Amino acid sequence: MSLDLAQRLAQIRQQLPDGVRAIAVSKQFPPEAIREAYRAGVRDFGESRLQEALAKQECLQDLPDICWHFIGHPQSNKARKILESFQWIHTCDSLKLAQRLDRIAEEESCTPKICLQVKVRPDPQKYGWRVPELLADLPQLNQLEHLNIQGLMTILPLGLSEEEQFAAFEETRKLGFEIDQQGYANLKMQEFSMGMSGDYPLAVRAGATMVRLGRTIFGERNP
Ligand SMILES: *Cc1c(COP(=O)(O)O)cnc(C)c1O
């Protein structure tokens, strides 16, 4: 017999150390699935498409204490709406986008929580900073006073062995320590958003503080 959502969640929670948050990635799942997870105690939900997320948020207005996490590539013409509708943006992936978010955050008088998306392994399929470019952009990122930059986010390329995955997660965590030591007042490096259904146990061992779980919580997505 297959487990239901609450049982799957209980299993995941047992595996996560204190202080590691599971973000329930509800993309491609309906509002009823979010409700079911909510009833099981989940408050953090991740969505990667703005329009899809807005439609669900509309249906779920009676659940005001949900914390919404944006985990897709933020298109610049949608940045304002994303800031209005999400408390967290895990996928700030360029200086230009960060500067735009900062300007809008000032206009909207909000201080969104932000992770900087970094590619510790080359991956032409993905957005994000390569490490040398991120290091070069730190002084300018530090000036963005309306962003609450909390840490780093990474998505690994496909096809790595478990050892390679663990090494890449550890490097992300070490990069955070390294940035922290540079003492930038506006760059906190306390959150590490890394690990998905396929690789989260390794990410947690390497020091993830947020894991983004879709299929392990909600089941397989319909094609
Ligand atoms: C879809 C997605 C996830 C969750 O993927 P699962 O394999 O379903 O756990 C996590 N992070 C990002 C950025 C995603 O787009």
Short mmCIF file of C-alpha atoms and ligand atoms in Angstrom, two decimals:
data_model
loop_
_atom_site.label_atom_id
_atom_site.label_comp_id
_atom_site.label_asym_id
_atom_site.label_seq_id
_atom_site.Cartn_x
_atom_site.Cartn_y
_atom_site.Cartn_z
CA MET A 1 0.00 0.00 0.00
CA SER A 2 1.37 3.40 -0.86
CA LEU A 3 1.79 6.01 1.85
CA ASP A 4 -0.42 9.06 1.96
CA LEU A 5 0.91 12.59 2.05
CA ALA A 6 0.88 12.91 5.84
CA GLN A 7 2.80 9.63 6.21
CA ARG A 8 5.37 10.67 3.62
CA LEU A 9 5.83 13.97 5.41
CA ALA A 10 6.30 12.24 8.74
CA GLN A 11 9.04 10.10 7.22
CA ILE A 12 10.80 13.10 5.72
CA ARG A 13 10.61 15.06 8.96
CA GLN A 14 12.24 12.17 10.81
CA GLN A 15 15.19 12.40 8.46
CA LEU A 16 15.68 16.14 8.73
CA PRO A 17 17.80 17.51 11.56
CA ASP A 18 16.44 20.41 13.64
CA GLY A 19 16.77 23.67 11.82
CA VAL A 20 16.39 22.24 8.32
CA ARG A 21 13.21 23.45 6.63
CA ALA A 22 11.42 21.42 4.00
CA ILE A 23 9.91 23.65 1.33
CA ALA A 24 7.01 21.77 -0.28
CA VAL A 25 7.38 22.34 -4.01
CA SER A 26 3.78 22.38 -5.20
CA LYS A 27 4.35 23.30 -8.86
CA GLN A 28 2.05 21.30 -11.13
CA PHE A 29 0.01 20.15 -8.14
CA PRO A 30 -3.47 21.58 -7.49
CA PRO A 31 -4.56 23.78 -4.59
CA GLU A 32 -6.20 20.76 -2.92
CA ALA A 33 -2.78 19.13 -2.61
CA ILE A 34 -1.46 22.28 -0.92
CA ARG A 35 -4.42 22.19 1.45
CA GLU A 36 -3.69 18.58 2.35
CA ALA A 37 -0.06 19.41 3.10
CA TYR A 38 -1.18 22.45 5.07
CA ARG A 39 -3.42 20.25 7.22
CA ALA A 40 -0.37 18.07 7.87
CA GLY A 41 1.45 21.13 9.19
CA VAL A 42 3.37 22.43 6.17
CA ARG A 43 3.59 26.22 5.91
CA ASP A 44 6.42 26.70 3.39
CA PHE A 45 5.46 26.18 -0.26
CA GLY A 46 7.59 26.63 -3.38
CA GLU A 47 6.37 27.55 -6.86
CA SER A 48 8.36 28.16 -10.02
CA ARG A 49 5.80 29.78 -12.34
CA LEU A 50 4.24 33.08 -11.39
CA GLN A 51 0.88 32.73 -13.15
CA GLU A 52 0.33 29.23 -11.82
CA ALA A 53 1.22 30.37 -8.31
CA LEU A 54 -1.09 33.40 -8.41
CA ALA A 55 -4.03 31.24 -9.43
CA LYS A 56 -3.40 28.92 -6.46
CA GLN A 57 -2.84 31.76 -4.02
CA GLU A 58 -6.21 33.11 -5.09
CA CYS A 59 -7.85 29.79 -4.12
CA LEU A 60 -5.98 29.62 -0.82
CA GLN A 61 -6.65 33.07 0.60
CA ASP A 62 -8.17 31.49 3.68
CA LEU A 63 -4.71 30.15 4.63
CA PRO A 64 -2.94 33.44 5.38
CA ASP A 65 0.06 32.02 7.23
CA ILE A 66 1.53 30.22 4.21
CA CYS A 67 5.06 31.37 3.42
CA TRP A 68 5.54 31.40 -0.35
CA HIS A 69 8.94 30.70 -1.90
CA PHE A 70 9.68 31.55 -5.51
CA ILE A 71 12.05 28.96 -7.01
CA GLY A 72 11.82 29.63 -10.76
CA HIS A 73 13.79 32.03 -12.94
CA PRO A 74 12.28 35.46 -12.26
CA GLN A 75 11.60 37.17 -15.58
CA SER A 76 12.40 40.82 -15.15
CA ASN A 77 8.97 42.02 -16.31
CA LYS A 78 7.39 39.89 -13.57
CA ALA A 79 9.73 40.95 -10.79
CA ARG A 80 7.29 43.34 -9.15
CA LYS A 81 4.48 40.82 -9.03
CA ILE A 82 6.84 38.17 -7.68
CA LEU A 83 7.92 40.50 -4.88
CA GLU A 84 4.29 41.22 -4.04
CA SER A 85 3.33 37.55 -3.91
CA PHE A 86 6.33 35.76 -2.38
CA GLN A 87 8.20 36.22 0.90
CA TRP A 88 11.28 34.40 -0.39
CA ILE A 89 13.05 34.37 -3.73
CA HIS A 90 15.53 31.48 -3.88
CA THR A 91 16.55 32.16 -7.45
CA CYS A 92 18.13 35.58 -7.63
CA ASP A 93 20.53 34.70 -10.43
CA SER A 94 22.29 37.86 -11.64
CA LEU A 95 23.46 41.24 -10.43
CA LYS A 96 21.11 42.95 -12.86
CA LEU A 97 18.11 41.08 -11.46
CA ALA A 98 19.24 41.76 -7.88
CA GLN A 99 19.50 45.48 -8.62
CA ARG A 100 16.06 45.48 -10.18
CA LEU A 101 14.56 43.64 -7.21
CA ASP A 102 16.22 46.13 -4.87
CA ARG A 103 14.71 49.12 -6.71
CA ILE A 104 11.25 47.59 -6.68
CA ALA A 105 11.58 46.56 -3.02
CA GLU A 106 12.35 50.17 -2.17
CA GLU A 107 9.29 51.38 -4.09
CA GLU A 108 7.07 48.77 -2.48
CA SER A 109 8.60 49.24 0.98
CA CYS A 110 9.34 45.56 1.41
CA THR A 111 12.51 43.61 2.28
CA PRO A 112 12.26 40.28 0.49
CA LYS A 113 14.35 37.36 1.68
CA ILE A 114 16.75 36.37 -1.06
CA CYS A 115 19.09 33.49 -1.89
CA LEU A 116 21.77 33.98 -4.53
CA GLN A 117 21.68 31.15 -7.06
CA VAL A 118 25.16 29.83 -7.72
CA LYS A 119 26.48 27.20 -10.10
CA VAL A 120 29.39 25.42 -8.47
CA ARG A 121 29.50 23.14 -11.52
CA PRO A 122 29.19 24.42 -15.09
CA ASP A 123 25.67 23.93 -16.41
CA PRO A 124 24.54 25.72 -19.55
CA GLN A 125 20.95 24.64 -18.84
CA LYS A 126 20.72 26.69 -15.67
CA TYR A 127 20.68 30.27 -14.55
CA GLY A 128 22.88 31.54 -11.76
CA TRP A 129 26.31 32.96 -11.00
CA ARG A 130 29.49 31.05 -11.64
CA VAL A 131 31.66 31.29 -8.54
CA PRO A 132 34.27 33.83 -9.78
CA GLU A 133 31.56 36.14 -11.08
CA LEU A 134 29.63 35.93 -7.82
CA LEU A 135 32.75 36.81 -5.84
CA ALA A 136 33.35 39.77 -8.14
CA ASP A 137 29.77 41.03 -7.70
CA LEU A 138 29.72 40.86 -3.88
CA PRO A 139 30.60 44.53 -3.25
CA GLN A 140 27.72 45.65 -5.44
CA LEU A 141 25.31 43.10 -3.96
CA ASN A 142 26.24 44.38 -0.51
CA GLN A 143 24.92 47.81 -1.49
CA LEU A 144 21.40 46.54 -2.14
CA GLU A 145 19.91 47.63 1.16
CA HIS A 146 16.32 46.73 0.40
CA LEU A 147 17.12 43.07 -0.14
CA ASN A 148 17.47 40.74 2.80
CA ILE A 149 20.13 38.49 1.31
CA GLN A 150 20.12 35.33 3.41
CA GLY A 151 22.41 32.87 1.69
CA LEU A 152 22.99 30.69 -1.34
CA MET A 153 20.90 28.38 -3.48
CA THR A 154 22.12 25.74 -5.89
CA ILE A 155 20.71 23.15 -8.27
CA LEU A 156 23.16 20.48 -9.42
CA PRO A 157 23.52 19.39 -13.03
CA LEU A 158 22.20 15.93 -13.88
CA GLY A 159 24.50 12.97 -14.13
CA LEU A 160 26.78 13.43 -11.11
CA SER A 161 27.68 10.49 -8.90
CA GLU A 162 26.70 10.67 -5.22
CA GLU A 163 30.28 11.60 -4.27
CA GLU A 164 30.26 14.38 -6.83
CA GLN A 165 26.88 15.62 -5.61
CA PHE A 166 28.04 15.70 -2.01
CA ALA A 167 31.25 17.50 -2.99
CA ALA A 168 29.31 20.12 -4.93
CA PHE A 169 26.92 20.75 -2.02
CA GLU A 170 29.86 21.03 0.36
CA GLU A 171 31.55 23.50 -1.93
CA THR A 172 28.42 25.63 -1.91
CA ARG A 173 28.39 25.60 1.85
CA LYS A 174 32.11 26.46 1.99
CA LEU A 175 31.59 29.28 -0.48
CA GLY A 176 29.03 30.67 1.95
CA PHE A 177 31.56 30.53 4.82
CA GLU A 178 34.15 32.20 2.62
CA ILE A 179 31.76 35.03 1.72
CA ASP A 180 30.76 35.36 5.36
CA GLN A 181 34.37 35.86 6.37
CA GLN A 182 34.65 38.82 4.04
CA GLY A 183 32.39 40.66 6.46
CA TYR A 184 29.86 42.32 4.18
CA ALA A 185 27.21 43.94 6.37
CA ASN A 186 24.28 43.20 4.05
CA LEU A 187 25.19 39.68 2.96
CA LYS A 188 24.13 37.07 5.48
CA MET A 189 25.24 33.55 4.69
CA GLN A 190 23.03 31.58 7.04
CA GLU A 191 20.70 29.82 4.60
CA PHE A 192 21.64 27.15 2.11
CA SER A 193 18.79 26.16 -0.19
CA MET A 194 20.02 22.92 -1.70
CA GLY A 195 18.67 19.47 -2.28
CA MET A 196 15.57 18.21 -4.09
CA SER A 197 13.72 14.89 -3.93
CA GLY A 198 16.53 13.01 -5.66
CA ASP A 199 19.48 14.34 -3.67
CA TYR A 200 18.29 15.96 -0.43
CA PRO A 201 19.87 13.50 2.05
CA LEU A 202 23.29 14.38 0.62
CA ALA A 203 22.50 18.10 0.70
CA VAL A 204 21.46 17.84 4.34
CA ARG A 205 24.70 16.03 5.22
CA ALA A 206 26.59 18.85 3.51
CA GLY A 207 24.77 21.51 5.55
CA ALA A 208 21.59 22.50 3.70
CA THR A 209 19.17 24.57 5.78
CA MET A 210 16.31 24.43 3.26
CA VAL A 211 15.48 21.46 1.03
CA ARG A 212 13.03 21.88 -1.84
CA LEU A 213 10.87 18.77 -2.08
CA GLY A 214 8.20 18.14 -4.66
CA ARG A 215 7.79 14.47 -5.58
CA THR A 216 8.77 13.04 -2.18
CA ILE A 217 5.95 15.01 -0.59
CA PHE A 218 3.26 15.14 -3.28
CA GLY A 219 4.00 12.04 -5.36
CA GLU A 220 4.88 11.92 -9.06
CA ARG A 221 3.70 14.77 -11.26
CA ASN A 222 1.40 13.87 -14.15
CA PRO A 223 3.24 14.32 -17.44
C1 LIG B 1 10.75 21.31 -9.25
C2 LIG B 1 11.82 21.85 -8.40
C3 LIG B 1 12.15 21.26 -7.17
C4 LIG B 1 11.49 20.00 -6.66
O1 LIG B 1 11.77 18.92 -7.46
P1 LIG B 1 11.37 17.43 -7.00
O2 LIG B 1 12.26 16.57 -7.79
O3 LIG B 1 9.92 17.26 -7.32
O4 LIG B 1 11.62 17.36 -5.55
C5 LIG B 1 13.14 21.84 -6.41
N1 LIG B 1 13.77 22.96 -6.81
C6 LIG B 1 13.48 23.57 -7.97
C7 LIG B 1 14.22 24.79 -8.35
C8 LIG B 1 12.50 23.04 -8.80
O5 LIG B 1 12.23 23.65 -9.96
#
